[in-house]
């Protein structure tokens, strides 16, 4: 990392800065998602039975059955929660489309050269390789996070659609039975691969000390300047530029109405409307 | 609890008169949709040349196998085998995917066109639990269909097979240990007594060859990788000033 | 029409209920969950929400899908009949029901049911009716019947009905009205058997005992398809215990498939077969000397007359090898007294059927059907003296009967009559013209031979009224249709089987405006001024009067379904109810009427070249002409409504399996698909009765299969009045 270039004072000054990374809506959506996964994953595993899934211990099936009073209610609750989960997400996307989803997509769905370069280096560094290679500067989300968001978007849609098919399978005529038959492995595949991503996501977000800021930002919505500077330089710089532009604009507005420009360290300009990613 | 039960059907084709009362009884008991039946009476028609003719009637239904392939195929566990031997379907847990229908080498199952669920003979478990015989057995005029507990030496089935050769409807290829014991060889062209193994559906193949390995590999890789990274991190230690 | 309740609807609500229960159950399961048991819950069978049909309550009643009247336990849920089971306490069901019995609830829930009185508005036969109130329909019916009575006399009104429990009330109506003209199914069915056994034993319908039987000869009694639940079961039971059953039938029936020996006898020749058996048994002294000497009359005359009927003679006629006939005679005699020749309902349905039945009756007497005194294969019938409402004497009837009894058919019992003759005499107008026809639960257009004639007869009438459940083919031509409740919805008079009295009671409320026959006849009787013949307040009151002699309450009967009447132990020698008091091998009654006193050979007609015998016979899934609209039965009656034809006969005419062919007789023709099978004689074809309905009010049955009565020619046996249903010869060619 390129912190060598910073003096201790600079680091402290950066640390004092606060940047808004997540809106409350995004934070709530994230934790809603987490809660639903915490419900749906164990119940889903409890439904799986038969020779296809020898890796799920039968005791787990039985535990889930006992909690829910049988297999049928277990399946019912799983599909009810699944539908709540999926429809809330769809609702959020539809009603927050302009305000939240477009920025989310803009920030998270486009990979540039730096992202690919980052991907070629960072994973190796985690295991002590490529120590001396310089990481390219990253935007609000790094290449890994962007890849993960692909996975999450595709996985969520896949899980949701196949889940709905399985929930309303009795309405599907027998001649289209193959739809149900394909929905099952695809549901499983979508959950499994997304879950593999979740494992990495959880480790990187919650366990790796370097990403502690990111972890707390999922509660507060904010990160400090140093973290932003070190991990998301492009974003930091853009934000600073935006801030400066906003301050400039604001000051000129004040001048226009004849208000004196406040002295240094005085009244701060209100934060700029900031496009932020949701997670 | 009393001694474990081991329910079985015993069928004496010699006593079947092809009156089809059982078919209607089953239809009425379970209100299966028109054209879908849980049980059968098979006949290959008169055999031989006039006037030397013979004709046999072979009643059949789900054999409640001891090694039920349908149970193995069911992805949710909606199809299950009870300790008493009955293979049943929890209709509320069934998603109607039809894998069990495809898996049964006897084609004893079907997808109910009204409920959209898997359907098959349930040995009228609710009647059995109330001390009655399954509807088809109770109404069988010829006494060809019998049902009961093989572990009870006094049951009708135990007495019927005592000292007699019994035939299970199996082949060299398929032996699911069916719990229907025929008192004469149920030789008939019908698949319900001449089992045919069936190819898995494409989705099932995909499941086994792609979905499962991919998920297993992805989860294992992700978890293993993160565990390694964590170990590496432990060795590296943390620097509080490094923290952003 | 049955919008308010259908089984499907009910099932739907049950499903929704269960879904709700599944979710509601979770809370309870969580609440009681403290320690989780990790052993497989499902393997213990404790899965909570596995749906299975459950009943709210059950009702004991009697089946009416055929005339055997099995005991039924009807299970009901949410006011809908859910399932019928055989009543183990009933000697006719022994806990079983046949396919028809099992399907009984679909008669109640038949979407084609008539649920309100109908009055014709279009041309007769157009099927255009309007709904009417009971008052309107009954007033109109009474008005018409009174008009006919006043204008032409009561004999101008023809009544007809088929075996059912309310028949005594129907007969009460016609007798009180004063008509001598009453048509029943009997002459189309068992006239020959009943007449022969009355003349031989003084028994109308000999009961059959199966336990311990070792040898049984069935001539036209296809018990595995013409199912009488308990009897079919008993036959199967003795077969599996090793009894030898000989089946005489030109067709390989299911009974033949179960029998030890199937003899594809030439139609109409079963008389020769039985005469030959008698010949061997008499000439070789194989008969039961004790029984013959002590309990019969006329043996010597028989011994003389059967001399020409040797097995060699019979072999030529029957096309059964001489040695086989000889062997069977010996085996049959050797198995005595554990052997009998079944009296059947009908035999081969030829004009010689009466002689055949006489030969059967005599054959049984020869081997001694009473192994012990009072313990006969044809046991004496119990007589339960049921009570009945008081009523005045019937009016005196002086008019001749249109069915020719006794002026044309002196020996036909008055009760049996000759139904087909009534129809013919409506057409001829001799000896007088009938003007009206009242039929109850009967379908003469389908059941009488020569359908075209029956329709012509209907068209000649001024007024036709019918009591029915669905719009059957005959009701289609009626002016008024009075909708009866089905047997699951109504009371009927109680019925005794042996010494046990059973009740038929409503399992559910009648759908629509349907009413019991007891109600309909009383209401109509009242309007005809015959209220004194129907002295009961309602159905329950009628039954109370019936069971009054036995000190049993109706409530008890309803709850248990039956009660037993103590048996009178009869002592002394059995007296046969014949003029001589003995079994009459030679009948003086017959002799006096100008018929041979002992069974004699009477050659049946044979088809001219190029024609086939047209056989008829039962299928196990239908009863006569009444059940073909039943949704459950139409699903399981596969392979029953095709024309059976032997491969050789088919090949000769270039007919292949599944082809449509034209079957034609002298009176009509039908088109039907062919089933080419080895299971029939090459000189015969077979059609099951009951298909080819013409009423568009029967949506399932309409146009399905073909109707044999269109081609049946009317031939009446001069002795018994029975219709010779197989004496129709047809051509078959590709349509």
mmCIF file of N, CA, C and O in Angstrom, chain B residues 13-21 23-25 27-31 34 48-51 53 55 57 77 80 82-83 88-91 115 125-127 132 138-142, chain C residues 7-8 15 42-43 45 47 49-50 53 75 82-83 85 95-99 102-103 224 227 229 232-233 236-237 240 254 258 262 264 621 632 635-636 638 646 678-679 681:
data_model
loop_
_atom_site.group_PDB
_atom_site.id
_atom_site.type_symbol
_atom_site.label_atom_id
_atom_site.label_comp_id
_atom_site.label_asym_id
_atom_site.label_seq_id
_atom_site.Cartn_x
_atom_site.Cartn_y
_atom_site.Cartn_z
ATOM 1 N N UNK B 13 -53.316 -63.358 -7.551
ATOM 2 C CA UNK B 13 -53.927 -63.103 -8.868
ATOM 3 C C UNK B 13 -55.005 -64.125 -9.209
ATOM 4 O O UNK B 13 -55.963 -63.800 -9.913
ATOM 5 N N UNK B 14 -54.866 -65.324 -8.673
ATOM 6 C CA UNK B 14 -55.864 -66.354 -8.995
ATOM 7 C C UNK B 14 -57.242 -65.954 -8.507
ATOM 8 O O UNK B 14 -58.251 -66.460 -8.990
ATOM 9 N N UNK B 15 -57.290 -65.077 -7.527
ATOM 10 C CA UNK B 15 -58.594 -64.715 -6.969
ATOM 11 C C UNK B 15 -59.123 -63.399 -7.515
ATOM 12 O O UNK B 15 -60.196 -62.955 -7.115
ATOM 13 N N UNK B 16 -58.355 -62.770 -8.374
ATOM 14 C CA UNK B 16 -58.830 -61.491 -8.932
ATOM 15 C C UNK B 16 -59.791 -61.772 -10.081
ATOM 16 O O UNK B 16 -59.493 -62.531 -10.992
ATOM 17 N N UNK B 17 -60.961 -61.125 -10.031
ATOM 18 C CA UNK B 17 -61.959 -61.344 -11.072
ATOM 19 C C UNK B 17 -62.087 -60.131 -11.991
ATOM 20 O O UNK B 17 -63.019 -60.035 -12.774
ATOM 21 N N UNK B 18 -61.182 -59.181 -11.856
ATOM 22 C CA UNK B 18 -61.177 -57.999 -12.731
ATOM 23 C C UNK B 18 -62.506 -57.252 -12.668
ATOM 24 O O UNK B 18 -62.992 -56.766 -13.676
ATOM 25 N N UNK B 19 -63.064 -57.154 -11.461
ATOM 26 C CA UNK B 19 -64.333 -56.426 -11.343
ATOM 27 C C UNK B 19 -64.084 -54.934 -11.227
ATOM 28 O O UNK B 19 -64.983 -54.146 -11.423
ATOM 29 N N UNK B 20 -62.870 -54.561 -10.870
ATOM 30 C CA UNK B 20 -62.427 -53.161 -10.811
ATOM 31 C C UNK B 20 -63.093 -52.374 -9.691
ATOM 32 O O UNK B 20 -63.138 -51.145 -9.719
ATOM 33 N N UNK B 21 -63.636 -53.096 -8.721
ATOM 34 C CA UNK B 21 -64.191 -52.407 -7.559
ATOM 35 C C UNK B 21 -63.075 -51.641 -6.842
ATOM 36 O O UNK B 21 -63.284 -50.548 -6.331
ATOM 37 N N UNK B 23 -60.492 -50.245 -8.120
ATOM 38 C CA UNK B 23 -60.146 -49.008 -8.827
ATOM 39 C C UNK B 23 -61.109 -47.888 -8.436
ATOM 40 O O UNK B 23 -60.700 -46.757 -8.195
ATOM 41 N N UNK B 24 -62.392 -48.248 -8.375
ATOM 42 C CA UNK B 24 -63.377 -47.229 -8.027
ATOM 43 C C UNK B 24 -63.258 -46.858 -6.551
ATOM 44 O O UNK B 24 -63.372 -45.690 -6.177
ATOM 45 N N UNK B 25 -63.015 -47.862 -5.714
ATOM 46 C CA UNK B 25 -62.875 -47.593 -4.280
ATOM 47 C C UNK B 25 -61.730 -46.607 -4.039
ATOM 48 O O UNK B 25 -61.845 -45.654 -3.271
ATOM 49 N N UNK B 27 -60.469 -44.541 -6.217
ATOM 50 C CA UNK B 27 -60.850 -43.274 -6.832
ATOM 51 C C UNK B 27 -61.749 -42.475 -5.899
ATOM 52 O O UNK B 27 -61.605 -41.259 -5.762
ATOM 53 N N UNK B 28 -62.690 -43.189 -5.263
ATOM 54 C CA UNK B 28 -63.623 -42.508 -4.369
ATOM 55 C C UNK B 28 -62.929 -42.099 -3.071
ATOM 56 O O UNK B 28 -63.164 -41.022 -2.543
ATOM 57 N N UNK B 29 -62.074 -42.970 -2.575
ATOM 58 C CA UNK B 29 -61.411 -42.686 -1.302
ATOM 59 C C UNK B 29 -60.518 -41.454 -1.425
ATOM 60 O O UNK B 29 -60.440 -40.626 -0.530
ATOM 61 N N UNK B 30 -59.833 -41.339 -2.533
ATOM 62 C CA UNK B 30 -58.810 -40.287 -2.683
ATOM 63 C C UNK B 30 -59.186 -39.233 -3.692
ATOM 64 O O UNK B 30 -58.456 -38.256 -3.852
ATOM 65 N N UNK B 31 -60.309 -39.415 -4.375
ATOM 66 C CA UNK B 31 -60.754 -38.439 -5.353
ATOM 67 C C UNK B 31 -59.645 -38.060 -6.326
ATOM 68 O O UNK B 31 -59.401 -36.887 -6.605
ATOM 69 N N UNK B 34 -59.853 -37.712 -12.879
ATOM 70 C CA UNK B 34 -60.253 -38.670 -13.906
ATOM 71 C C UNK B 34 -59.040 -39.021 -14.761
ATOM 72 O O UNK B 34 -58.254 -38.162 -15.135
ATOM 73 N N UNK B 48 -53.852 -67.825 -25.663
ATOM 74 C CA UNK B 48 -54.085 -69.136 -26.255
ATOM 75 C C UNK B 48 -55.007 -69.024 -27.448
ATOM 76 O O UNK B 48 -55.309 -67.947 -27.943
ATOM 77 N N UNK B 49 -55.419 -70.197 -27.927
ATOM 78 C CA UNK B 49 -56.268 -70.250 -29.116
ATOM 79 C C UNK B 49 -57.566 -70.954 -28.733
ATOM 80 O O UNK B 49 -57.567 -71.936 -27.995
ATOM 81 N N UNK B 50 -58.670 -70.391 -29.210
ATOM 82 C CA UNK B 50 -59.982 -70.959 -28.945
ATOM 83 C C UNK B 50 -59.978 -72.461 -29.231
ATOM 84 O O UNK B 50 -59.494 -72.869 -30.280
ATOM 85 N N UNK B 51 -60.479 -73.319 -28.398
ATOM 86 C CA UNK B 51 -61.132 -73.034 -27.124
ATOM 87 C C UNK B 51 -60.206 -73.216 -25.919
ATOM 88 O O UNK B 51 -60.696 -73.348 -24.807
ATOM 89 N N UNK B 53 -58.183 -71.455 -23.711
ATOM 90 C CA UNK B 53 -57.842 -70.093 -23.330
ATOM 91 C C UNK B 53 -57.598 -69.982 -21.840
ATOM 92 O O UNK B 53 -58.103 -70.768 -21.041
ATOM 93 N N UNK B 55 -56.803 -66.634 -18.876
ATOM 94 C CA UNK B 55 -56.620 -65.198 -18.696
ATOM 95 C C UNK B 55 -56.332 -64.948 -17.224
ATOM 96 O O UNK B 55 -56.998 -65.505 -16.350
ATOM 97 N N UNK B 57 -55.480 -61.970 -14.169
ATOM 98 C CA UNK B 57 -55.641 -60.569 -13.800
ATOM 99 C C UNK B 57 -54.667 -60.278 -12.669
ATOM 100 O O UNK B 57 -54.618 -61.008 -11.684
ATOM 101 N N UNK B 77 -37.687 -34.459 0.704
ATOM 102 C CA UNK B 77 -38.054 -35.371 1.784
ATOM 103 C C UNK B 77 -39.557 -35.489 1.943
ATOM 104 O O UNK B 77 -40.037 -36.058 2.915
ATOM 105 N N UNK B 80 -41.365 -40.200 1.916
ATOM 106 C CA UNK B 80 -40.576 -40.803 2.982
ATOM 107 C C UNK B 80 -41.093 -42.191 3.288
ATOM 108 O O UNK B 80 -42.207 -42.544 2.924
ATOM 109 N N UNK B 82 -41.988 -44.754 6.220
ATOM 110 C CA UNK B 82 -42.228 -44.844 7.656
ATOM 111 C C UNK B 82 -41.621 -46.108 8.218
ATOM 112 O O UNK B 82 -41.358 -47.060 7.475
ATOM 113 N N UNK B 83 -41.483 -46.121 9.532
ATOM 114 C CA UNK B 83 -40.901 -47.306 10.158
ATOM 115 C C UNK B 83 -41.757 -48.539 9.938
ATOM 116 O O UNK B 83 -41.255 -49.655 9.921
ATOM 117 N N UNK B 88 -44.817 -42.959 1.968
ATOM 118 C CA UNK B 88 -45.897 -41.977 1.910
ATOM 119 C C UNK B 88 -45.395 -40.654 1.335
ATOM 120 O O UNK B 88 -44.196 -40.428 1.216
ATOM 121 N N UNK B 89 -46.351 -39.822 0.983
ATOM 122 C CA UNK B 89 -46.023 -38.502 0.458
ATOM 123 C C UNK B 89 -46.663 -37.464 1.374
ATOM 124 O O UNK B 89 -47.864 -37.521 1.629
ATOM 125 N N UNK B 90 -45.848 -36.574 1.884
ATOM 126 C CA UNK B 90 -46.388 -35.430 2.598
ATOM 127 C C UNK B 90 -46.728 -34.398 1.533
ATOM 128 O O UNK B 90 -45.876 -33.678 1.036
ATOM 129 N N UNK B 91 -48.013 -34.376 1.195
ATOM 130 C CA UNK B 91 -48.437 -33.566 0.063
ATOM 131 C C UNK B 91 -48.096 -32.097 0.240
ATOM 132 O O UNK B 91 -47.802 -31.392 -0.716
ATOM 133 N N UNK B 115 -53.910 -31.360 -7.950
ATOM 134 C CA UNK B 115 -53.129 -30.792 -6.850
ATOM 135 C C UNK B 115 -51.751 -30.343 -7.305
ATOM 136 O O UNK B 115 -51.113 -29.543 -6.632
ATOM 137 N N UNK B 125 -53.381 -45.119 4.652
ATOM 138 C CA UNK B 125 -52.815 -45.150 6.005
ATOM 139 C C UNK B 125 -53.821 -44.676 7.051
ATOM 140 O O UNK B 125 -53.818 -45.142 8.177
ATOM 141 N N UNK B 126 -54.694 -43.729 6.665
ATOM 142 C CA UNK B 126 -55.661 -43.210 7.641
ATOM 143 C C UNK B 126 -56.683 -44.276 8.013
ATOM 144 O O UNK B 126 -57.151 -44.334 9.140
ATOM 145 N N UNK B 127 -57.008 -45.119 7.040
ATOM 146 C CA UNK B 127 -57.918 -46.224 7.349
ATOM 147 C C UNK B 127 -57.198 -47.259 8.191
ATOM 148 O O UNK B 127 -57.758 -47.800 9.153
ATOM 149 N N UNK B 132 -59.026 -50.106 9.917
ATOM 150 C CA UNK B 132 -59.680 -50.642 8.728
ATOM 151 C C UNK B 132 -58.619 -51.115 7.731
ATOM 152 O O UNK B 132 -57.442 -50.867 7.901
ATOM 153 N N UNK B 138 -60.399 -53.631 1.341
ATOM 154 C CA UNK B 138 -61.670 -53.809 2.049
ATOM 155 C C UNK B 138 -62.777 -54.223 1.099
ATOM 156 O O UNK B 138 -63.656 -54.981 1.469
ATOM 157 N N UNK B 139 -62.732 -53.728 -0.116
ATOM 158 C CA UNK B 139 -63.854 -53.968 -1.022
ATOM 159 C C UNK B 139 -63.616 -55.149 -1.956
ATOM 160 O O UNK B 139 -64.494 -55.518 -2.714
ATOM 161 N N UNK B 140 -62.419 -55.744 -1.905
ATOM 162 C CA UNK B 140 -62.056 -56.778 -2.880
ATOM 163 C C UNK B 140 -62.941 -58.009 -2.734
ATOM 164 O O UNK B 140 -62.862 -58.735 -1.746
ATOM 165 N N UNK B 141 -63.794 -58.220 -3.725
ATOM 166 C CA UNK B 141 -64.775 -59.298 -3.644
ATOM 167 C C UNK B 141 -64.096 -60.661 -3.726
ATOM 168 O O UNK B 141 -64.419 -61.580 -2.987
ATOM 169 N N UNK B 142 -63.126 -60.765 -4.617
ATOM 170 C CA UNK B 142 -62.471 -62.047 -4.797
ATOM 171 C C UNK B 142 -61.498 -62.389 -3.677
ATOM 172 O O UNK B 142 -61.033 -63.514 -3.566
ATOM 173 N N UNK C 7 -67.962 -32.692 -5.036
ATOM 174 C CA UNK C 7 -66.867 -33.265 -4.256
ATOM 175 C C UNK C 7 -65.594 -32.471 -4.486
ATOM 176 O O UNK C 7 -64.795 -32.290 -3.595
ATOM 177 N N UNK C 8 -65.436 -31.974 -5.723
ATOM 178 C CA UNK C 8 -64.207 -31.251 -6.020
ATOM 179 C C UNK C 8 -64.119 -29.997 -5.165
ATOM 180 O O UNK C 8 -63.099 -29.672 -4.606
ATOM 181 N N UNK C 15 -58.236 -28.708 1.242
ATOM 182 C CA UNK C 15 -56.832 -28.408 0.986
ATOM 183 C C UNK C 15 -56.452 -27.069 1.613
ATOM 184 O O UNK C 15 -55.422 -26.917 2.227
ATOM 185 N N UNK C 42 -39.946 -38.108 10.700
ATOM 186 C CA UNK C 42 -40.803 -38.629 9.648
ATOM 187 C C UNK C 42 -40.823 -40.152 9.636
ATOM 188 O O UNK C 42 -41.816 -40.761 9.314
ATOM 189 N N UNK C 43 -39.681 -40.719 9.994
ATOM 190 C CA UNK C 43 -39.621 -42.174 10.004
ATOM 191 C C UNK C 43 -40.545 -42.747 11.069
ATOM 192 O O UNK C 43 -40.978 -43.881 10.982
ATOM 193 N N UNK C 45 -43.422 -41.684 11.636
ATOM 194 C CA UNK C 45 -44.794 -41.500 11.207
ATOM 195 C C UNK C 45 -45.489 -40.396 11.956
ATOM 196 O O UNK C 45 -46.701 -40.381 12.093
ATOM 197 N N UNK C 47 -45.356 -37.249 11.110
ATOM 198 C CA UNK C 47 -45.551 -36.078 10.266
ATOM 199 C C UNK C 47 -46.951 -35.543 10.504
ATOM 200 O O UNK C 47 -47.915 -36.280 10.480
ATOM 201 N N UNK C 49 -48.872 -33.110 8.985
ATOM 202 C CA UNK C 49 -49.834 -32.538 8.063
ATOM 203 C C UNK C 49 -50.026 -33.377 6.812
ATOM 204 O O UNK C 49 -50.182 -32.887 5.736
ATOM 205 N N UNK C 50 -49.952 -34.657 7.016
ATOM 206 C CA UNK C 50 -50.186 -35.572 5.925
ATOM 207 C C UNK C 50 -51.696 -35.711 5.774
ATOM 208 O O UNK C 50 -52.353 -36.283 6.616
ATOM 209 N N UNK C 53 -58.316 -38.537 3.944
ATOM 210 C CA UNK C 53 -59.737 -38.249 4.071
ATOM 211 C C UNK C 53 -60.256 -38.638 5.455
ATOM 212 O O UNK C 53 -59.888 -39.694 5.972
ATOM 213 N N UNK C 75 -69.721 -42.755 4.541
ATOM 214 C CA UNK C 75 -68.972 -41.765 5.311
ATOM 215 C C UNK C 75 -69.253 -40.372 4.752
ATOM 216 O O UNK C 75 -69.256 -40.176 3.542
ATOM 217 N N UNK C 82 -68.630 -38.937 1.179
ATOM 218 C CA UNK C 82 -67.220 -38.986 0.848
ATOM 219 C C UNK C 82 -66.822 -40.364 0.356
ATOM 220 O O UNK C 82 -66.013 -40.522 -0.560
ATOM 221 N N UNK C 83 -67.395 -41.402 0.948
ATOM 222 C CA UNK C 83 -66.957 -42.758 0.622
ATOM 223 C C UNK C 83 -68.030 -43.734 1.066
ATOM 224 O O UNK C 83 -68.689 -43.519 2.073
ATOM 225 N N UNK C 85 -68.517 -47.791 1.992
ATOM 226 C CA UNK C 85 -67.850 -49.061 2.269
ATOM 227 C C UNK C 85 -68.905 -50.138 2.440
ATOM 228 O O UNK C 85 -70.051 -49.842 2.780
ATOM 229 N N UNK C 95 -69.007 -56.960 3.826
ATOM 230 C CA UNK C 95 -67.952 -55.951 3.926
ATOM 231 C C UNK C 95 -67.422 -55.474 2.605
ATOM 232 O O UNK C 95 -66.628 -54.548 2.551
ATOM 233 N N UNK C 96 -67.845 -56.118 1.532
ATOM 234 C CA UNK C 96 -67.353 -55.717 0.211
ATOM 235 C C UNK C 96 -68.419 -54.917 -0.534
ATOM 236 O O UNK C 96 -69.590 -55.008 -0.237
ATOM 237 N N UNK C 97 -67.955 -54.143 -1.492
ATOM 238 C CA UNK C 97 -68.847 -53.564 -2.487
ATOM 239 C C UNK C 97 -68.186 -53.774 -3.837
ATOM 240 O O UNK C 97 -66.965 -53.793 -3.938
ATOM 241 N N UNK C 98 -68.989 -53.896 -4.862
ATOM 242 C CA UNK C 98 -68.413 -54.035 -6.198
ATOM 243 C C UNK C 98 -68.126 -52.646 -6.759
ATOM 244 O O UNK C 98 -68.329 -51.637 -6.097
ATOM 245 N N UNK C 99 -67.666 -52.594 -7.970
ATOM 246 C CA UNK C 99 -67.327 -51.305 -8.580
ATOM 247 C C UNK C 99 -68.541 -50.379 -8.607
ATOM 248 O O UNK C 99 -68.442 -49.192 -8.331
ATOM 249 N N UNK C 102 -69.239 -49.068 -5.131
ATOM 250 C CA UNK C 102 -68.259 -48.062 -4.758
ATOM 251 C C UNK C 102 -68.533 -46.737 -5.451
ATOM 252 O O UNK C 102 -68.230 -45.672 -4.933
ATOM 253 N N UNK C 103 -69.106 -46.811 -6.641
ATOM 254 C CA UNK C 103 -69.314 -45.582 -7.408
ATOM 255 C C UNK C 103 -70.622 -44.909 -7.057
ATOM 256 O O UNK C 103 -70.965 -43.882 -7.634
ATOM 257 N N UNK C 224 -68.790 -63.709 -12.129
ATOM 258 C CA UNK C 224 -67.672 -62.803 -11.957
ATOM 259 C C UNK C 224 -67.916 -61.461 -12.648
ATOM 260 O O UNK C 224 -67.182 -60.513 -12.438
ATOM 261 N N UNK C 227 -72.252 -59.465 -11.089
ATOM 262 C CA UNK C 227 -71.786 -59.651 -9.714
ATOM 263 C C UNK C 227 -72.918 -59.506 -8.707
ATOM 264 O O UNK C 227 -73.667 -58.549 -8.729
ATOM 265 N N UNK C 229 -72.501 -59.467 -4.907
ATOM 266 C CA UNK C 229 -71.275 -59.410 -4.112
ATOM 267 C C UNK C 229 -70.991 -60.658 -3.281
ATOM 268 O O UNK C 229 -69.951 -61.288 -3.442
ATOM 269 N N UNK C 232 -70.726 -63.912 -5.476
ATOM 270 C CA UNK C 232 -69.491 -63.915 -6.252
ATOM 271 C C UNK C 232 -68.311 -64.258 -5.349
ATOM 272 O O UNK C 232 -67.438 -65.058 -5.691
ATOM 273 N N UNK C 233 -68.342 -63.666 -4.164
ATOM 274 C CA UNK C 233 -67.255 -63.915 -3.234
ATOM 275 C C UNK C 233 -67.239 -65.369 -2.770
ATOM 276 O O UNK C 233 -66.181 -65.999 -2.675
ATOM 277 N N UNK C 236 -65.822 -67.522 -5.484
ATOM 278 C CA UNK C 236 -64.354 -67.403 -5.543
ATOM 279 C C UNK C 236 -63.725 -68.174 -4.395
ATOM 280 O O UNK C 236 -62.697 -68.843 -4.570
ATOM 281 N N UNK C 237 -64.399 -68.101 -3.262
ATOM 282 C CA UNK C 237 -63.887 -68.785 -2.075
ATOM 283 C C UNK C 237 -63.821 -70.306 -2.310
ATOM 284 O O UNK C 237 -62.796 -70.930 -2.057
ATOM 285 N N UNK C 240 -61.133 -71.309 -4.801
ATOM 286 C CA UNK C 240 -59.765 -71.340 -4.277
ATOM 287 C C UNK C 240 -59.596 -72.472 -3.275
ATOM 288 O O UNK C 240 -58.480 -72.868 -2.955
ATOM 289 N N UNK C 254 -65.206 -63.703 -17.709
ATOM 290 C CA UNK C 254 -64.286 -63.711 -16.569
ATOM 291 C C UNK C 254 -64.591 -64.884 -15.643
ATOM 292 O O UNK C 254 -63.696 -65.398 -14.971
ATOM 293 N N UNK C 258 -61.942 -67.954 -14.520
ATOM 294 C CA UNK C 258 -61.697 -68.409 -13.151
ATOM 295 C C UNK C 258 -62.116 -69.861 -12.961
ATOM 296 O O UNK C 258 -61.771 -70.481 -11.956
ATOM 297 N N UNK C 262 -63.983 -74.547 -19.054
ATOM 298 C CA UNK C 262 -64.862 -73.700 -19.864
ATOM 299 C C UNK C 262 -65.285 -74.486 -21.092
ATOM 300 O O UNK C 262 -64.442 -74.953 -21.859
ATOM 301 N N UNK C 264 -67.213 -73.964 -24.448
ATOM 302 C CA UNK C 264 -67.853 -72.990 -25.342
ATOM 303 C C UNK C 264 -68.986 -73.640 -26.122
ATOM 304 O O UNK C 264 -68.856 -73.974 -27.297
ATOM 305 N N UNK C 621 -69.018 -53.763 -14.477
ATOM 306 C CA UNK C 621 -68.968 -52.363 -14.061
ATOM 307 C C UNK C 621 -70.293 -51.625 -14.248
ATOM 308 O O UNK C 621 -70.397 -50.451 -13.904
ATOM 309 N N UNK C 632 -67.562 -42.351 -12.292
ATOM 310 C CA UNK C 632 -66.533 -43.286 -11.833
ATOM 311 C C UNK C 632 -66.543 -44.569 -12.674
ATOM 312 O O UNK C 632 -65.498 -45.140 -12.958
ATOM 313 N N UNK C 635 -65.005 -44.570 -16.166
ATOM 314 C CA UNK C 635 -63.543 -44.599 -16.216
ATOM 315 C C UNK C 635 -62.987 -46.016 -16.138
ATOM 316 O O UNK C 635 -61.833 -46.241 -16.517
ATOM 317 N N UNK C 636 -63.746 -46.936 -15.614
ATOM 318 C CA UNK C 636 -63.197 -48.280 -15.432
ATOM 319 C C UNK C 636 -63.907 -49.332 -16.279
ATOM 320 O O UNK C 636 -63.662 -50.525 -16.108
ATOM 321 N N UNK C 638 -63.489 -49.941 -19.369
ATOM 322 C CA UNK C 638 -62.769 -50.165 -20.610
ATOM 323 C C UNK C 638 -62.960 -51.605 -21.102
ATOM 324 O O UNK C 638 -63.118 -52.524 -20.325
ATOM 325 N N UNK C 646 -64.720 -63.358 -33.207
ATOM 326 C CA UNK C 646 -63.607 -64.297 -33.323
ATOM 327 C C UNK C 646 -62.722 -63.914 -34.520
ATOM 328 O O UNK C 646 -63.238 -63.463 -35.551
ATOM 329 N N UNK C 678 -60.046 -64.155 -29.271
ATOM 330 C CA UNK C 678 -60.189 -65.613 -29.307
ATOM 331 C C UNK C 678 -61.292 -66.073 -28.363
ATOM 332 O O UNK C 678 -61.710 -67.228 -28.409
ATOM 333 N N UNK C 679 -61.740 -65.155 -27.519
ATOM 334 C CA UNK C 679 -62.636 -65.557 -26.431
ATOM 335 C C UNK C 679 -64.098 -65.666 -26.807
ATOM 336 O O UNK C 679 -64.956 -65.422 -25.968
ATOM 337 N N UNK C 681 -66.996 -67.940 -29.579
ATOM 338 C CA UNK C 681 -67.185 -68.890 -30.673
ATOM 339 C C UNK C 681 -67.213 -68.156 -32.009
ATOM 340 O O UNK C 681 -67.759 -67.058 -32.111
#
